[in-house]
Short mmCIF file of C-alpha atoms in Angstrom, two decimals:
data_model
loop_
_atom_site.label_atom_id
_atom_site.label_comp_id
_atom_site.label_asym_id
_atom_site.label_seq_id
_atom_site.Cartn_x
_atom_site.Cartn_y
_atom_site.Cartn_z
CA UNK W 964 -2.14 10.88 -18.59
CA UNK W 965 -2.36 12.39 -15.09
CA UNK W 966 -4.71 10.76 -12.58
CA UNK W 967 -6.72 12.26 -9.75
CA UNK W 968 -8.65 10.64 -6.90
CA UNK W 969 -12.21 11.42 -5.86
CA UNK W 970 -14.78 9.71 -3.65
CA UNK W 971 -17.85 10.15 -5.86
CA UNK W 972 -19.42 7.78 -8.38
CA UNK W 973 -17.87 8.27 -11.83
CA UNK W 974 -19.00 7.60 -15.39
CA UNK W 975 -20.78 10.88 -16.19
CA UNK W 976 -19.69 14.49 -16.65
CA UNK W 977 -18.06 15.71 -13.46
CA UNK W 978 -17.20 18.84 -11.50
CA UNK W 979 -13.77 18.51 -9.87
CA UNK W 980 -13.30 20.57 -6.70
CA UNK W 981 -11.16 20.65 -3.57
CA UNK W 982 -7.51 19.67 -3.32
CA UNK W 983 -7.50 17.64 -6.54
CA UNK W 984 -8.85 20.63 -8.46
CA UNK W 985 -6.15 22.80 -6.90
CA UNK W 986 -3.50 20.32 -8.03
CA UNK W 987 -4.99 20.17 -11.53
CA UNK W 988 -5.34 23.91 -11.99
CA UNK W 989 -2.48 25.45 -10.03
CA UNK W 990 0.20 22.73 -9.88
CA UNK W 991 -0.28 20.91 -13.19
CA UNK W 992 -1.59 24.13 -14.84
CA UNK W 993 -3.94 22.06 -16.99
CA UNK W 994 -5.95 23.69 -19.76
CA UNK W 995 -9.30 23.04 -21.45
CA UNK W 996 -8.90 20.20 -23.92
CA UNK W 997 -6.39 18.31 -21.74
CA UNK W 998 -7.31 14.72 -20.90
CA UNK W 999 -7.04 13.23 -17.40
CA UNK W 1000 -7.97 10.07 -15.52
CA UNK W 1001 -10.21 10.06 -12.46
CA UNK W 1002 -10.22 7.18 -9.95
CA UNK W 1003 -12.58 6.51 -7.06
CA UNK W 1004 -11.02 3.38 -5.58
CA UNK W 1005 -12.71 0.81 -7.78
CA UNK W 1006 -10.95 -1.32 -10.38
CA UNK W 1007 -11.42 1.13 -13.26
CA UNK W 1008 -9.90 4.20 -14.85
CA UNK W 1009 -12.32 6.95 -15.96
CA UNK W 1010 -11.02 9.18 -18.75
CA UNK W 1011 -12.23 12.77 -18.97
CA UNK W 1012 -11.61 15.85 -21.10
CA UNK W 1013 -11.32 19.21 -19.36
CA UNK W 1014 -14.04 21.54 -20.64
CA UNK W 1015 -13.59 24.53 -18.35
CA UNK W 1016 -11.39 25.54 -15.42
CA UNK W 1017 -12.25 28.26 -12.92
CA UNK W 1018 -10.60 29.18 -9.63
CA UNK W 1019 -12.80 26.80 -7.64
CA UNK W 1020 -13.69 23.94 -9.97
CA UNK W 1021 -13.03 22.18 -13.25
CA UNK W 1022 -15.80 20.99 -15.55
CA UNK W 1023 -14.97 17.59 -17.04
CA UNK W 1024 -16.64 15.71 -19.91
CA UNK W 1025 -16.73 11.93 -19.54
CA UNK W 1026 -14.94 10.06 -22.34
CA UNK W 1027 -14.57 6.38 -21.44
CA UNK W 1028 -14.19 3.76 -18.73
CA UNK W 1029 -11.62 0.95 -18.78
CA UNK W 1030 -10.33 -1.70 -16.40
CA UNK W 1031 -7.16 -0.67 -14.63
CA UNK W 1032 -4.24 -2.96 -15.50
CA UNK W 1033 -1.87 -1.86 -12.73
CA UNK W 1034 -3.85 -3.03 -9.71
CA UNK W 1035 -2.48 -6.20 -8.07
CA UNK W 1036 -4.25 -9.41 -9.05
CA UNK W 1037 -3.07 -11.26 -5.95
CA UNK W 1038 -3.29 -9.97 -2.41
CA UNK W 1039 -0.32 -9.41 -0.11
CA UNK W 1040 -1.02 -7.88 3.30
CA UNK W 1041 2.03 -6.60 5.17
CA UNK W 1042 1.96 -6.49 8.99
CA UNK W 1043 4.71 -4.30 10.41
CA UNK W 1044 5.75 -3.47 13.96
CA UNK W 1045 5.33 0.25 14.61
CA UNK W 1046 8.41 2.22 13.55
CA UNK W 1047 9.34 5.88 13.17
CA UNK W 1048 6.59 7.75 11.38
CA UNK W 1049 8.80 9.04 8.54
CA UNK W 1050 9.96 5.50 7.84
CA UNK W 1051 6.38 4.23 7.96
CA UNK W 1052 5.44 6.86 5.37
CA UNK W 1053 8.29 5.65 3.14
CA UNK W 1054 7.05 2.06 3.45
CA UNK W 1055 3.51 3.08 2.45
CA UNK W 1056 4.78 4.83 -0.67
CA UNK W 1057 7.09 2.03 -1.81
CA UNK W 1058 4.78 -0.89 -0.98
CA UNK W 1059 1.99 0.82 -2.88
CA UNK W 1060 4.25 1.16 -5.93
CA UNK W 1061 5.35 -2.47 -5.67
CA UNK W 1062 1.80 -3.83 -5.49
CA UNK W 1063 1.03 -4.70 -1.86
CA UNK W 1064 -2.68 -4.53 -1.04
CA UNK W 1065 -2.78 -3.57 2.63
CA UNK W 1066 -0.50 -2.44 5.45
CA UNK W 1067 -1.35 -3.24 9.08
CA UNK W 1068 0.86 -1.65 11.79
CA UNK W 1069 0.95 -3.42 15.13
CA UNK W 1070 2.39 -2.80 18.58
CA UNK W 1071 4.82 -5.16 20.28
CA UNK W 1072 7.18 -5.12 23.24
CA UNK W 1073 9.96 -3.23 21.43
CA UNK W 1074 7.76 -0.74 19.61
CA UNK W 1075 8.97 2.78 20.35
CA UNK W 1076 6.04 4.61 18.75
CA UNK W 1077 2.62 4.92 20.38
CA UNK W 1078 -0.32 3.75 18.25
CA UNK W 1079 -2.20 6.99 19.00
CA UNK W 1080 0.54 8.99 17.22
CA UNK W 1081 0.03 7.25 13.88
CA UNK W 1082 -1.90 9.43 11.42
CA UNK W 1083 -3.73 6.83 9.33
CA UNK W 1084 -5.50 9.45 7.22
CA UNK W 1085 -2.16 10.94 6.19
CA UNK W 1086 -0.68 7.52 5.38
CA UNK W 1087 -3.65 6.63 3.19
CA UNK W 1088 -3.27 9.99 1.45
CA UNK W 1089 0.38 9.11 0.73
CA UNK W 1090 -0.77 5.83 -0.84
CA UNK W 1091 -3.18 7.71 -3.12
CA UNK W 1092 -0.48 10.14 -4.18
CA UNK W 1093 1.81 7.20 -4.92
CA UNK W 1094 -0.85 5.80 -7.27
CA UNK W 1095 -0.31 8.81 -9.50
CA UNK W 1096 3.22 7.50 -10.09
CA UNK W 1097 2.56 3.77 -10.45
CA UNK W 1098 -0.83 3.89 -12.18
CA UNK W 1099 -2.98 1.99 -9.67
CA UNK W 1100 -6.63 2.91 -9.25
CA UNK W 1101 -6.98 1.04 -5.93
CA UNK W 1102 -4.39 2.34 -3.46
CA UNK W 1103 -2.80 0.28 -0.72
CA UNK W 1104 -5.03 0.50 2.37
CA UNK W 1105 -3.40 1.40 5.69
CA UNK W 1106 -5.27 0.08 8.74
CA UNK W 1107 -5.42 1.39 12.28
CA UNK W 1108 -2.69 -0.14 14.48
CA UNK W 1109 -3.54 -3.40 16.24
CA UNK W 1110 -1.87 -5.30 19.08
CA UNK W 1111 0.62 -8.13 18.71
CA UNK W 1112 -2.03 -10.59 19.90
CA UNK W 1113 -4.55 -9.29 17.36
CA UNK W 1114 -1.93 -9.62 14.63
CA UNK W 1115 -1.38 -13.28 15.55
CA UNK W 1116 -5.10 -13.94 15.26
CA UNK W 1117 -5.41 -12.20 11.89
CA UNK W 1118 -2.53 -13.93 10.12
CA UNK W 1119 -4.10 -17.37 10.60
CA UNK W 1120 -6.69 -16.56 7.89
CA UNK W 1121 -4.17 -16.28 5.03
CA UNK W 1122 -3.09 -18.95 2.53
CA UNK W 1123 0.51 -18.34 3.64
CA UNK W 1124 2.10 -16.07 6.21
CA UNK W 1125 5.81 -15.34 5.91
CA UNK W 1126 7.88 -13.90 8.74
CA UNK W 1127 11.17 -12.13 8.04
CA UNK W 1128 13.21 -13.73 10.82
CA UNK W 1129 16.69 -12.36 11.57
CA UNK W 1130 17.58 -15.71 13.12
CA UNK W 1131 16.69 -17.71 10.01
CA UNK W 1132 19.72 -18.40 7.79
CA UNK W 1133 18.60 -20.99 5.22
CA UNK W 1134 14.91 -20.85 4.34
CA UNK W 1135 14.26 -18.45 1.46
CA UNK W 1136 11.04 -17.44 -0.21
CA UNK W 1137 10.46 -19.54 -3.33
CA UNK W 1138 7.83 -19.69 -6.06
CA UNK W 1139 6.73 -23.09 -4.77
CA UNK W 1140 5.79 -21.57 -1.42
CA UNK W 1141 3.39 -19.10 -3.05
CA UNK W 1142 2.15 -21.32 -5.88
CA UNK W 1143 -1.61 -21.65 -5.95
CA UNK W 1144 -2.12 -18.99 -3.29
CA UNK W 1145 -3.44 -15.50 -3.92
CA UNK W 1146 -3.91 -14.31 -0.33
CA UNK W 1147 -0.57 -14.06 1.46
CA UNK W 1148 0.70 -12.15 4.48
CA UNK W 1149 4.12 -10.87 5.48
CA UNK W 1150 5.20 -9.99 9.02
CA UNK W 1151 8.03 -7.53 9.70
CA UNK W 1152 9.17 -6.77 13.24
CA UNK W 1153 9.74 -3.33 14.80
CA UNK W 1154 13.08 -1.53 14.84
CA UNK W 1155 14.11 -3.26 18.06
CA UNK W 1156 13.04 -6.66 16.79
CA UNK W 1157 10.80 -9.12 18.58
CA UNK W 1158 11.47 -10.42 22.06
CA UNK W 1159 12.44 -14.08 22.39
CA UNK W 1160 8.96 -14.92 23.63
CA UNK W 1161 7.29 -13.07 20.72
CA UNK W 1162 9.61 -14.77 18.25
CA UNK W 1163 8.72 -18.23 19.58
CA UNK W 1164 5.00 -17.50 19.37
CA UNK W 1165 5.07 -16.08 15.86
CA UNK W 1166 7.10 -18.95 14.42
CA UNK W 1167 4.27 -21.28 15.45
CA UNK W 1168 1.82 -19.61 13.04
CA UNK W 1169 4.10 -18.14 10.32
CA UNK W 1170 6.83 -19.46 8.03
CA UNK W 1171 10.24 -17.92 8.89
CA UNK W 1172 12.20 -16.70 5.86
CA UNK W 1173 15.66 -15.19 5.53
CA UNK W 1174 16.49 -11.97 3.72
CA UNK W 1175 20.19 -12.79 3.67
CA UNK W 1176 23.08 -12.48 6.06
CA UNK W 1177 22.92 -8.70 6.48
CA UNK W 1178 20.88 -7.09 9.25
CA UNK W 1179 18.31 -4.81 7.61
CA UNK W 1180 16.37 -1.89 8.99
CA UNK W 1181 12.65 -2.54 9.31
CA UNK W 1182 11.74 -0.34 6.35
CA UNK W 1183 14.40 -1.97 4.17
CA UNK W 1184 13.25 -5.44 5.20
CA UNK W 1185 9.63 -4.57 4.41
CA UNK W 1186 10.47 -3.31 0.93
CA UNK W 1187 12.88 -6.16 0.14
CA UNK W 1188 10.59 -8.94 1.41
CA UNK W 1189 7.56 -7.46 -0.35
CA UNK W 1190 9.51 -7.37 -3.61
CA UNK W 1191 10.59 -10.99 -3.24
CA UNK W 1192 7.13 -12.30 -2.38
CA UNK W 1193 5.29 -10.34 -5.05
CA UNK W 1194 7.87 -11.51 -7.59
CA UNK W 1195 7.20 -15.13 -6.67
CA UNK W 1196 3.46 -14.45 -6.84
CA UNK W 1197 3.86 -13.19 -10.40
CA UNK W 1198 3.06 -9.56 -9.60
CA UNK W 1199 6.52 -8.25 -10.51
#
């Protein structure tokens, strides 16, 4: 059953308009009698039957409300050094599908993208579109970029913070390291990596982990490390 995202309160008959109506009517070519799911960012799926479709809106009859079973039960927030915008968009899509809860870009010495060039609205839209594939009703939330110093302050509030360290060769993520914790963070460096000084500072507040002997691109490291951690957390 296809799902569509709106910002209004759901649970009653509904008039679908705007871009989601356009997708329903002109891309999906839905017809009266078809059933769809509406989501508004809470933990539920709202099932509707299409009653009428016009050029500008679709009239929907409310059928039922149920708890969404695809939303993550445990929270993983991924902090990533700013990288090329196309690669950042890829990370948003894949981390949303895997079950990460939030993505926080940050600037550091080797970042080659300016924070002002990051279109957060577009990235959050990508997360919503990805939910139509993976079935989530609460999309991954992409935050405005923060500084390296702000990132260091934020990661101290988590149960565990893991840092994908290219210099670490032995310490791997294990189930024991995530056991009993439901609020974890992951830090991934920018394409140029961290400076020596940044690396020394971050290892004081985060647990270095290895992703193997191969040197991975930032987007590959983010997807691989997220998969490993969520697997150990029981989300995959």
